[in-house]
């Protein structure tokens, strides 16, 4: 039974719901002692940025849902509300385990009586929501089935503010602004289903023109109708707002609801959903991409940051030694002392910290009341409140040093270590006796290594753990060790254990090779239209976060391999016949002059590789180069640049001979270019006379 629609009042109070819990464990062990929404981001509690974002949007009433560390969240909200024009209500439920639970609790309490803004407590954004609210309300007036509008930000797949390991693939209708299909995309896929996109083809009946987009950042800012919480109540299997709710609504024939989107491009919006994103968003704030939400705006009562040259932000009560060096992109909190010859670069230092002599801090985040004694080195790590580093300590990249940990003198903490001062097995009891590990924190240290408990619910059982690794602070993809075998229980996802092992041994590049080859083989065998084949390839490109260069490396040989150099006309296998039919598909992988030059190099190399006999290679290369020129796939300047490049003049003997085959064409192009130049000069002379 569909949820009842509530009567909307003429004078609406703009409401917002903040989900303060992240429902994951990516910041542990730090989040064992405080809520993630209260973690300092450039010395300001993370949820403060979310509150400011909503205040600018004109929100009048906010409901903050929280579960873990609710006392600390309530205390902060109470303090923040005193200086805010918004009415902020804290809703505590110890039973919340997911977004779905929070939405069902919201529906049960009947707190919302109009359209509302739904965000997480880790959103940092400077965008205004006036336009999207106006569009959503107008759409609701015309069509009550339009229950939600997602705000999506355009950004390249390699953009710094995009979470590594977590992506999204959207199928959109730009005309109606309707989202037609949604699929989460992980960097590493553990099942065959993860590697496929399955979409209802009936979508094309109502939407003849669609876009497949993987260049959108989804920071989960949604405008929801009052029906959304009720739909969660009716569907108890809905847990995640995207993977369950959005996917469920879009694939249901019974609910009859629609979800729309609003795309923005000239604003900042991101979620601090991992330590990698914590680093990225911190750098964006320091670099002022989030303006006006920057340190010198002094979002917190009592802050007094000054903005200085080199993107340095310093409070007035900071004490700097004359010989210390503060390089660019540094934030220093109040009452912090920096001793002689200390070097700070690309880092954030909290309040009341003591930084000793000869200390080097680079790309690190030091929170309040931290003591770092002489001759220490801290690289690309997070050090939480009240931690102490004794003399000569080295903190390698990617470390999380939790509250009140002490690292003994001359100790080196290995990369990606996580240290806590909580007793093992009693993380919920701060008074439990801690047994420190001298091998980790040194003889005089206090703390131990933290490892996640077995059965952690942070990630889906089926998800590849490498997705979590790549979202860690300072993680380098080159360090990723691809496992030769997955867990035994993953074998059920495949036809047999042998095929499971085979799948897991395949690298992402080999997987893309295989998928492109399979797509092209289907297109040739079934006689697909070029546009359909291009659509499938672009879908594959987006799903694998590949670029057009990677696709050209595979599409060009995939087309040319079907050419038989000795075939007769009418066989359908000659160079002319194959290129006439499938050459335009190559053209859809080439968009600018740089692409054209790269395409010429690929064509040159592929012809030399596919055919060992130079005569056969020449019979394919020459007509292919001419065809691409005649069809404007490769323009004159690009071909000339390829021919005269050092790269084309090197290579195998066959490659050198193929280049010689192109010489007459090059001579023709250069002669034509020279004649055009002479004609232009003559015209200029006539004009001057």
XYZ file of C-alpha atoms in Angstrom:
689
model
C 0.000 0.000 0.000
C 1.574 3.340 -1.010
C 2.305 5.875 1.737
C -0.233 8.588 2.370
C 0.630 12.033 1.103
C 0.700 14.782 3.671
C -0.923 18.136 3.084
C 1.756 20.739 2.539
C 1.188 24.066 4.282
C 1.325 27.325 2.377
C 4.088 28.626 4.638
C 6.658 25.865 4.621
C 9.424 25.598 7.184
C 12.492 24.344 5.343
C 13.672 21.262 7.207
C 16.817 19.167 6.934
C 17.891 15.788 8.260
C 21.560 15.117 9.047
C 22.729 11.531 9.432
C 25.577 12.016 11.900
C 26.678 8.379 11.859
C 28.720 7.048 8.964
C 27.764 3.395 9.589
C 31.281 2.269 8.688
C 34.624 1.896 10.420
C 37.055 3.641 8.098
C 38.363 6.057 10.746
C 38.879 3.480 13.479
C 40.431 3.429 16.031
C 39.862 7.201 16.276
C 36.080 6.853 15.981
C 36.034 4.390 18.875
C 36.448 7.453 21.106
C 34.487 10.157 19.314
C 31.877 10.571 16.595
C 33.155 10.909 13.052
C 31.067 14.034 12.489
C 33.053 15.708 15.304
C 36.502 15.015 13.842
C 38.395 18.264 13.257
C 38.746 19.283 9.618
C 41.203 22.174 9.413
C 40.609 22.579 13.163
C 36.812 22.870 12.802
C 34.432 19.990 13.701
C 33.322 18.313 10.508
C 29.598 18.715 11.147
C 30.072 22.488 11.442
C 30.664 22.640 7.689
C 27.413 20.741 7.150
C 25.525 23.122 9.442
C 26.957 26.141 7.607
C 26.000 24.630 4.263
C 22.404 24.164 5.432
C 22.241 27.632 6.983
C 23.231 29.217 3.678
C 20.475 27.151 2.024
C 17.929 28.808 4.289
C 17.161 25.785 6.450
C 15.178 26.693 9.542
C 14.929 23.377 11.362
C 17.431 20.514 11.499
C 17.098 16.990 12.858
C 20.413 15.327 13.678
C 20.181 11.529 13.888
C 22.982 9.915 15.847
C 23.817 6.641 17.513
C 27.481 6.262 18.472
C 28.933 8.802 20.923
C 25.529 10.478 21.093
C 26.377 12.364 24.321
C 29.270 14.132 22.610
C 27.155 14.921 19.547
C 24.315 16.307 21.700
C 26.736 18.462 23.690
C 28.274 19.906 20.544
C 24.898 20.543 18.897
C 23.616 22.305 22.026
C 26.666 24.579 22.034
C 26.480 25.235 18.278
C 22.761 26.061 18.376
C 23.380 29.034 20.673
C 25.151 30.884 17.855
C 22.874 29.634 15.052
C 19.588 30.882 13.640
C 18.477 27.311 13.003
C 16.503 25.175 15.393
C 18.521 21.974 15.821
C 17.022 18.817 17.300
C 19.144 15.782 18.204
C 17.464 12.396 17.774
C 19.288 9.559 19.539
C 18.657 5.903 18.803
C 21.019 3.161 19.871
C 19.417 0.798 17.352
C 20.574 2.623 14.228
C 22.721 0.383 12.056
C 22.168 1.952 8.631
C 20.656 4.865 6.736
C 17.535 2.741 6.308
C 17.124 2.412 10.088
C 17.423 6.186 10.498
C 14.789 6.828 7.825
C 12.400 4.325 9.404
C 12.928 6.027 12.766
C 12.215 9.372 11.126
C 8.973 8.023 9.713
C 7.938 6.502 13.035
C 8.417 9.796 14.883
C 6.473 11.745 12.212
C 8.849 14.709 12.489
C 8.747 15.777 8.845
C 5.694 17.437 7.317
C 7.068 18.797 4.046
C 9.877 18.266 1.534
C 13.231 18.162 3.305
C 16.975 18.130 2.654
C 18.757 14.878 3.491
C 22.535 14.988 4.020
C 25.226 13.143 5.930
C 27.225 14.781 8.690
C 30.425 14.768 6.643
C 29.363 17.004 3.727
C 31.482 20.045 2.881
C 29.928 22.311 0.261
C 29.557 25.956 -0.685
C 26.692 25.481 -3.131
C 23.328 27.148 -2.735
C 20.206 25.032 -2.964
C 17.698 27.712 -4.051
C 17.478 26.519 -7.626
C 17.298 22.801 -6.890
C 14.613 23.388 -4.243
C 12.618 25.464 -6.709
C 12.928 22.791 -9.410
C 11.970 20.016 -7.008
C 8.898 21.845 -5.728
C 7.730 22.731 -9.229
C 8.214 19.131 -10.310
C 6.242 17.897 -7.296
C 3.389 20.233 -8.123
C 3.189 18.783 -11.624
C 3.898 15.159 -10.724
C 3.438 13.722 -7.224
C 5.343 10.587 -8.210
C 8.617 12.586 -8.314
C 9.767 11.818 -4.776
C 13.443 12.793 -4.715
C 16.024 15.009 -6.403
C 19.711 14.074 -6.103
C 22.328 16.810 -6.347
C 25.280 15.604 -8.433
C 28.525 17.465 -9.110
C 30.337 17.134 -12.413
C 34.004 16.162 -12.046
C 36.452 13.974 -13.918
C 36.987 10.373 -12.732
C 40.476 11.361 -11.540
C 39.328 14.463 -9.632
C 40.899 14.785 -6.171
C 37.541 15.174 -4.429
C 36.301 11.851 -5.815
C 36.513 8.965 -3.386
C 38.945 6.295 -4.589
C 37.399 2.848 -4.583
C 33.822 4.167 -4.579
C 32.146 5.427 -7.708
C 28.733 5.664 -9.309
C 27.329 5.065 -12.754
C 24.192 7.029 -13.590
C 21.872 6.642 -16.564
C 20.176 10.019 -17.040
C 17.630 11.736 -19.247
C 18.870 15.304 -19.641
C 15.543 16.458 -21.038
C 13.338 15.438 -18.129
C 16.182 15.489 -15.563
C 15.183 11.985 -14.561
C 17.566 9.357 -13.216
C 16.751 6.120 -15.019
C 19.309 3.744 -13.575
C 21.912 3.746 -10.837
C 24.752 1.355 -10.189
C 27.578 1.616 -7.652
C 31.002 1.117 -9.203
C 33.942 -0.195 -7.215
C 37.565 0.054 -8.280
C 37.941 -3.688 -7.705
C 35.121 -6.103 -8.415
C 34.824 -9.383 -6.561
C 31.981 -10.977 -8.531
C 30.963 -11.208 -12.146
C 27.835 -9.212 -11.342
C 30.042 -6.324 -10.203
C 31.707 -6.316 -13.611
C 28.438 -6.059 -15.513
C 25.871 -3.337 -15.913
C 22.358 -4.731 -16.157
C 19.708 -2.272 -17.283
C 16.084 -2.712 -18.340
C 16.054 -2.038 -22.077
C 12.424 -0.875 -21.851
C 13.901 2.405 -20.646
C 14.592 3.235 -24.306
C 10.873 3.048 -25.097
C 10.152 6.157 -23.019
C 13.583 7.759 -23.192
C 15.114 7.482 -26.692
C 18.075 9.682 -25.707
C 19.966 8.907 -22.513
C 23.360 9.640 -21.016
C 25.601 7.195 -19.172
C 27.693 9.193 -16.728
C 30.561 8.253 -14.449
C 31.877 11.817 -14.198
C 29.514 12.810 -11.384
C 30.418 13.089 -7.706
C 27.563 11.934 -5.524
C 27.980 13.593 -2.125
C 24.495 12.440 -1.099
C 22.731 15.770 -0.899
C 19.095 14.921 -1.638
C 15.821 16.822 -1.686
C 13.241 14.321 -0.469
C 9.466 14.315 -0.279
C 7.640 13.163 2.844
C 7.041 9.835 1.093
C 10.710 8.806 1.214
C 10.848 7.804 4.924
C 7.534 5.934 4.538
C 8.916 3.956 1.604
C 11.824 2.857 3.793
C 9.314 1.696 6.378
C 7.415 -0.331 3.789
C 10.614 -1.921 2.486
C 12.631 -3.232 5.433
C 15.363 -4.527 3.152
C 16.283 -0.966 2.168
C 19.473 -0.087 4.073
C 21.642 2.096 1.827
C 20.197 5.270 0.309
C 21.722 4.590 -3.110
C 22.383 0.874 -3.551
C 19.052 -0.136 -1.991
C 16.570 2.748 -2.058
C 17.436 4.492 -5.332
C 18.129 1.224 -7.123
C 14.934 -0.285 -5.705
C 12.731 2.632 -6.731
C 14.152 2.758 -10.259
C 13.774 -0.980 -10.851
C 10.298 -1.371 -9.305
C 7.272 -1.621 -11.581
C 4.872 -1.507 -8.624
C 5.886 1.642 -6.759
C 5.517 3.955 -9.749
C 7.872 6.589 -8.323
C 10.549 8.609 -10.088
C 13.853 10.085 -8.960
C 15.369 13.148 -10.590
C 18.731 14.882 -10.467
C 20.198 18.366 -10.445
C 23.697 18.759 -11.859
C 26.118 21.413 -10.607
C 29.607 22.163 -11.848
C 30.860 25.539 -10.604
C 30.588 24.857 -6.868
C 32.353 22.688 -4.309
C 30.748 19.573 -2.830
C 32.397 16.521 -1.283
C 31.987 13.978 1.500
C 34.705 13.124 4.006
C 33.889 9.440 3.776
C 37.413 8.037 4.172
C 40.875 9.059 5.336
C 41.816 9.601 1.696
C 38.912 12.042 1.364
C 39.835 13.671 4.693
C 43.187 14.543 3.154
C 41.673 15.696 -0.155
C 38.993 17.933 1.381
C 41.466 19.429 3.867
C 43.716 20.440 0.990
C 40.746 21.906 -0.895
C 39.753 23.999 2.129
C 43.308 25.287 2.539
C 43.483 26.037 -1.196
C 40.214 28.023 -0.845
C 38.165 25.916 -3.272
C 35.466 25.849 -0.582
C 35.248 29.635 -0.173
C 33.709 31.150 1.892
C 34.187 28.090 4.131
C 37.901 28.679 4.682
C 39.919 28.972 7.915
C 40.019 32.788 7.979
C 36.195 32.885 7.879
C 36.439 31.705 11.508
C 33.419 29.416 11.480
C 33.850 28.588 15.177
C 33.157 31.081 17.913
C 36.497 32.187 19.341
C 38.621 31.430 16.275
C 40.790 34.257 14.931
C 42.712 32.941 11.933
C 44.643 35.308 9.695
C 45.257 34.534 6.042
C 48.852 35.001 4.932
C 50.822 34.601 1.734
C 51.400 31.051 0.561
C 48.026 29.800 1.817
C 49.154 29.972 5.433
C 46.531 30.427 8.166
C 47.679 31.293 11.685
C 45.896 32.340 14.836
C 47.249 35.373 16.658
C 48.392 33.530 19.782
C 50.739 31.169 17.890
C 54.411 31.294 18.968
C 56.901 30.762 16.134
C 60.661 30.479 16.597
C 62.685 32.761 14.353
C 64.453 29.831 12.749
C 61.414 27.632 12.111
C 60.196 27.322 8.524
C 56.491 27.501 7.684
C 56.139 26.652 4.020
C 52.928 26.863 1.971
C 49.484 25.432 2.763
C 49.715 25.337 6.541
C 47.074 25.916 9.251
C 48.223 26.572 12.837
C 45.765 26.744 15.750
C 45.795 28.999 18.801
C 48.449 28.748 21.546
C 50.625 26.374 19.544
C 54.410 26.686 19.904
C 56.837 25.884 17.074
C 60.476 25.498 18.133
C 63.646 26.372 16.244
C 64.471 24.769 12.884
C 61.112 22.969 12.691
C 59.800 22.672 9.119
C 56.055 22.598 8.408
C 54.573 22.078 4.947
C 51.123 21.135 3.647
C 49.833 20.375 7.123
C 47.309 21.325 9.782
C 48.421 21.893 13.386
C 45.722 22.085 16.063
C 45.408 24.245 19.157
C 47.746 24.075 22.176
C 50.339 21.912 20.432
C 54.061 21.875 21.177
C 56.329 21.204 18.189
C 59.969 20.638 19.133
C 63.239 21.561 17.484
C 64.241 20.043 14.122
C 60.798 18.506 13.678
C 59.613 17.912 10.117
C 55.876 17.680 9.439
C 54.722 17.165 5.858
C 51.188 16.489 4.601
C 50.082 15.541 8.111
C 47.205 16.458 10.408
C 48.055 17.173 14.040
C 45.033 17.713 16.297
C 44.765 19.607 19.599
C 47.116 19.277 22.583
C 49.672 17.117 20.779
C 53.303 17.146 21.902
C 55.970 16.368 19.298
C 59.450 16.504 20.775
C 62.775 17.233 19.082
C 63.978 15.543 15.880
C 60.691 13.851 14.979
C 59.406 13.284 11.439
C 55.701 12.982 10.623
C 54.592 12.156 7.083
C 51.060 11.964 5.651
C 49.425 10.812 8.865
C 46.753 11.826 11.389
C 47.691 12.305 15.049
C 44.718 12.730 17.374
C 44.334 14.830 20.539
C 46.730 14.487 23.473
C 49.150 12.171 21.684
C 52.868 12.428 22.510
C 55.816 11.691 20.244
C 59.059 11.423 22.197
C 62.394 12.505 20.721
C 63.512 11.015 17.408
C 60.188 9.381 16.494
C 59.361 8.775 12.827
C 55.714 8.379 11.805
C 55.607 6.861 8.321
C 52.881 7.677 5.831
C 49.272 6.598 6.203
C 49.272 6.182 10.004
C 46.379 6.919 12.365
C 47.611 7.687 15.898
C 44.568 7.797 18.168
C 43.888 9.770 21.349
C 46.461 9.785 24.179
C 48.917 7.431 22.465
C 52.568 7.920 23.408
C 55.295 6.758 21.033
C 58.615 6.193 22.775
C 61.902 7.809 21.795
C 63.642 6.820 18.539
C 60.763 4.593 17.437
C 59.745 4.254 13.800
C 56.060 3.544 13.239
C 55.583 1.600 9.978
C 53.410 2.919 7.164
C 49.622 2.528 7.505
C 49.833 1.617 11.187
C 46.848 2.307 13.435
C 47.641 2.851 17.104
C 45.224 3.143 20.018
C 45.473 3.624 23.767
C 42.336 1.566 24.430
C 42.669 -1.877 25.965
C 42.378 -4.760 23.532
C 38.960 -6.403 23.615
C 37.606 -3.591 25.803
C 37.439 -0.722 23.317
C 34.104 0.372 24.787
C 35.601 0.670 28.273
C 38.045 3.554 28.533
C 38.935 2.547 32.101
C 40.074 -0.971 31.146
C 43.768 -1.657 31.692
C 45.905 -1.111 28.617
C 48.784 -3.482 27.921
C 51.159 -1.527 25.706
C 53.221 -3.184 22.988
C 56.881 -2.032 23.189
C 57.550 -3.454 19.724
C 55.076 -0.932 18.326
C 55.288 2.151 20.576
C 58.758 1.699 22.092
C 59.890 0.840 25.589
C 58.528 4.055 27.128
C 55.478 4.247 24.881
C 51.803 3.842 25.658
C 49.548 2.145 23.116
C 49.143 -0.847 20.848
C 48.374 -1.712 17.248
C 44.703 -1.717 16.376
C 43.217 -4.394 14.171
C 39.592 -4.608 13.156
C 37.556 -7.269 14.884
C 36.571 -10.304 12.868
C 33.113 -10.051 11.437
C 33.426 -6.287 11.050
C 30.379 -4.858 9.330
C 32.322 -2.051 7.699
C 32.275 -3.666 4.292
C 30.006 -6.067 2.536
C 31.153 -9.644 2.838
C 31.295 -9.873 -0.929
C 33.220 -6.646 -1.490
C 36.852 -6.830 -2.493
C 38.960 -5.624 0.485
C 41.264 -3.789 -1.918
C 38.543 -1.133 -2.280
C 39.058 -0.283 1.364
C 42.836 -0.205 1.005
C 42.827 2.314 -1.844
C 40.624 4.688 0.198
C 43.247 4.951 2.941
C 45.260 8.073 3.625
C 48.406 8.327 1.462
C 47.815 4.947 -0.135
C 49.818 4.388 -3.316
C 48.139 2.206 -5.943
C 51.531 0.837 -6.971
C 51.837 -0.760 -3.547
C 48.641 -2.709 -3.921
C 49.322 -6.421 -3.869
C 46.802 -8.334 -5.906
C 45.841 -11.499 -4.077
C 46.159 -14.789 -5.920
C 43.142 -16.235 -4.197
C 40.042 -14.844 -2.540
C 38.253 -16.215 0.459
C 36.867 -19.693 -0.003
C 33.283 -18.574 0.400
C 33.543 -16.338 -2.667
C 33.827 -19.430 -4.854
C 30.060 -19.791 -4.850
C 29.830 -16.627 -6.948
C 31.480 -18.369 -9.850
C 30.839 -21.529 -11.807
C 33.691 -23.377 -10.095
C 36.748 -22.812 -7.914
C 38.959 -23.022 -11.001
C 37.101 -20.176 -12.708
C 37.163 -18.208 -9.441
C 40.960 -18.404 -9.282
C 41.234 -17.527 -12.964
C 39.064 -14.426 -12.503
C 41.046 -13.225 -9.490
C 44.402 -13.590 -11.218
C 43.335 -11.271 -14.009
C 44.542 -7.691 -13.627
C 42.193 -4.753 -14.360
C 44.030 -4.180 -17.668
C 43.581 -7.801 -18.718
C 39.941 -7.681 -17.685
C 39.418 -4.589 -19.869
C 41.196 -6.342 -22.763
C 38.824 -9.258 -22.473
C 35.664 -7.166 -22.105
C 36.452 -4.947 -25.110
C 37.316 -7.974 -27.236
C 34.048 -9.689 -26.230
C 32.031 -6.548 -26.995
C 33.593 -6.182 -30.450
C 33.192 -9.875 -31.229
C 29.476 -9.654 -30.401
C 29.130 -6.551 -32.553
C 30.780 -8.226 -35.556
C 28.929 -11.522 -35.158
C 25.477 -10.026 -34.570
C 25.891 -7.163 -37.030
C 25.264 -4.439 -34.459
C 24.875 -0.843 -35.490
C 28.005 1.245 -34.875
C 26.111 3.520 -32.458
C 25.013 0.535 -30.360
C 28.554 -0.838 -30.253
C 29.865 2.606 -29.272
C 27.265 2.820 -26.495
C 28.360 -0.541 -25.089
C 32.022 0.455 -25.228
C 31.375 3.791 -23.529
C 29.382 2.036 -20.815
C 32.335 -0.297 -20.308
C 34.748 2.648 -20.248
C 32.739 4.396 -17.536
C 32.250 1.255 -15.475
C 36.007 0.595 -15.417
C 37.073 4.252 -14.986
C 39.069 3.988 -18.218
C 39.826 6.829 -20.624
C 39.564 7.045 -24.396
C 43.287 6.372 -24.811
C 42.876 3.010 -23.104
C 39.898 2.254 -25.318
C 41.751 3.177 -28.542
C 44.539 0.742 -27.623
C 41.944 -2.022 -27.680
C 39.328 -0.931 -30.233
C 41.732 -0.278 -33.134
C 43.322 -3.757 -33.032
C 39.874 -5.223 -32.343
C 38.654 -3.826 -35.662
C 41.791 -4.400 -37.741
C 42.127 -8.052 -36.759
C 39.015 -8.810 -38.827
C 40.768 -7.650 -42.015
C 42.154 -10.412 -44.243
C 44.954 -8.892 -46.378
C 44.508 -11.579 -49.067
C 40.687 -11.569 -49.136
C 38.876 -10.800 -52.371
C 36.329 -8.038 -52.883
C 32.842 -9.092 -51.839
C 34.051 -11.358 -49.042
C 33.357 -8.694 -46.424
C 36.889 -9.084 -45.061
C 38.923 -6.694 -47.206
C 40.401 -3.573 -45.662
C 37.973 -1.374 -47.591
C 34.916 -3.386 -46.530
C 35.857 -3.668 -42.846
C 36.873 -0.019 -42.555
C 33.775 1.231 -44.360
C 31.596 -0.723 -41.954
C 33.500 -0.333 -38.667
C 35.907 2.576 -39.178
C 33.365 5.064 -37.703
C 33.557 3.122 -34.418
C 37.236 4.046 -34.160
C 36.245 7.635 -34.884
C 34.015 7.641 -31.809
C 37.106 6.999 -29.671
C 38.910 10.071 -31.090
C 37.880 13.609 -30.127
C 40.738 16.093 -30.439
C 44.143 16.497 -32.108
C 45.968 14.796 -29.242
C 43.654 11.807 -29.647
C 44.324 11.806 -33.390
C 48.103 11.700 -32.951
C 47.754 8.885 -30.440
C 45.391 7.068 -32.798
C 47.978 7.246 -35.603
C 50.634 5.778 -33.308
C 48.289 2.959 -32.276
C 47.422 2.207 -35.904
C 51.125 2.116 -36.797
C 52.025 -0.192 -33.938
C 49.010 -2.503 -34.314
C 49.576 -3.131 -38.023
C 53.191 -4.029 -37.317
C 52.125 -6.391 -34.527
C 49.122 -8.126 -36.105
C 50.925 -9.121 -39.303
C 54.385 -10.638 -39.217
C 54.677 -10.415 -42.990
C 55.506 -6.841 -43.945
C 53.627 -7.108 -47.236
C 50.390 -8.042 -45.476
C 50.939 -5.308 -42.895
C 51.367 -2.754 -45.674
C 48.106 -3.886 -47.317
C 46.257 -2.987 -44.112
C 48.191 0.051 -42.897
C 48.161 2.094 -46.106
C 44.401 1.898 -46.812
C 43.591 2.333 -43.099
C 45.658 5.511 -42.823
C 44.099 6.831 -46.031
C 40.580 5.951 -44.868
C 40.993 7.699 -41.517
C 42.288 10.789 -43.331
C 39.502 10.831 -45.923
C 36.837 10.465 -43.213
C 38.410 13.251 -41.081
C 39.099 10.840 -38.240
C 42.794 11.738 -38.527
C 43.405 15.243 -39.810
C 46.397 16.450 -41.769
C 48.248 18.090 -38.861
C 47.906 15.002 -36.691
C 49.246 12.680 -39.386
C 52.211 14.979 -40.040
C 52.943 15.204 -36.313
C 52.856 11.411 -36.052
C 55.148 10.934 -39.050
C 57.785 13.426 -37.904
C 57.742 12.341 -34.269
C 60.754 10.564 -32.807
C 58.493 7.771 -31.633
C 57.343 6.865 -35.165
C 60.929 6.767 -36.421
C 61.890 4.132 -33.869
C 60.571 0.629 -33.326
C 60.800 -2.685 -35.155
C 61.865 -3.195 -38.738
C 58.230 -3.686 -39.796
C 57.256 -0.401 -38.119
C 60.027 1.407 -39.997
C 58.911 -0.097 -43.309
C 55.298 0.851 -42.642
C 56.414 4.405 -42.040
C 58.107 4.357 -45.434
C 54.782 3.276 -46.982
C 53.232 6.482 -45.632
C 55.927 8.686 -47.222
C 54.016 9.414 -50.493
C 50.938 10.444 -48.526
C 53.049 12.648 -46.255
C 54.662 14.266 -49.305
C 51.192 14.952 -50.724
C 49.973 16.491 -47.469
C 53.026 18.697 -47.088
C 52.806 19.832 -50.705
C 49.120 20.668 -50.298
C 49.890 22.565 -47.127
C 52.643 24.501 -48.892
C 50.345 25.424 -51.805
C 47.659 26.621 -49.392
C 50.238 28.789 -47.637
C 51.366 30.278 -50.975
C 47.735 31.035 -51.895
C 47.180 32.767 -48.572
C 50.345 34.832 -49.052
C 49.161 35.875 -52.545
C 45.784 36.919 -51.171
C 47.484 38.973 -48.449
C 49.692 40.678 -51.080
C 46.628 41.528 -53.188
C 44.845 42.921 -50.146
C 47.859 45.066 -49.244
C 47.930 46.523 -52.781
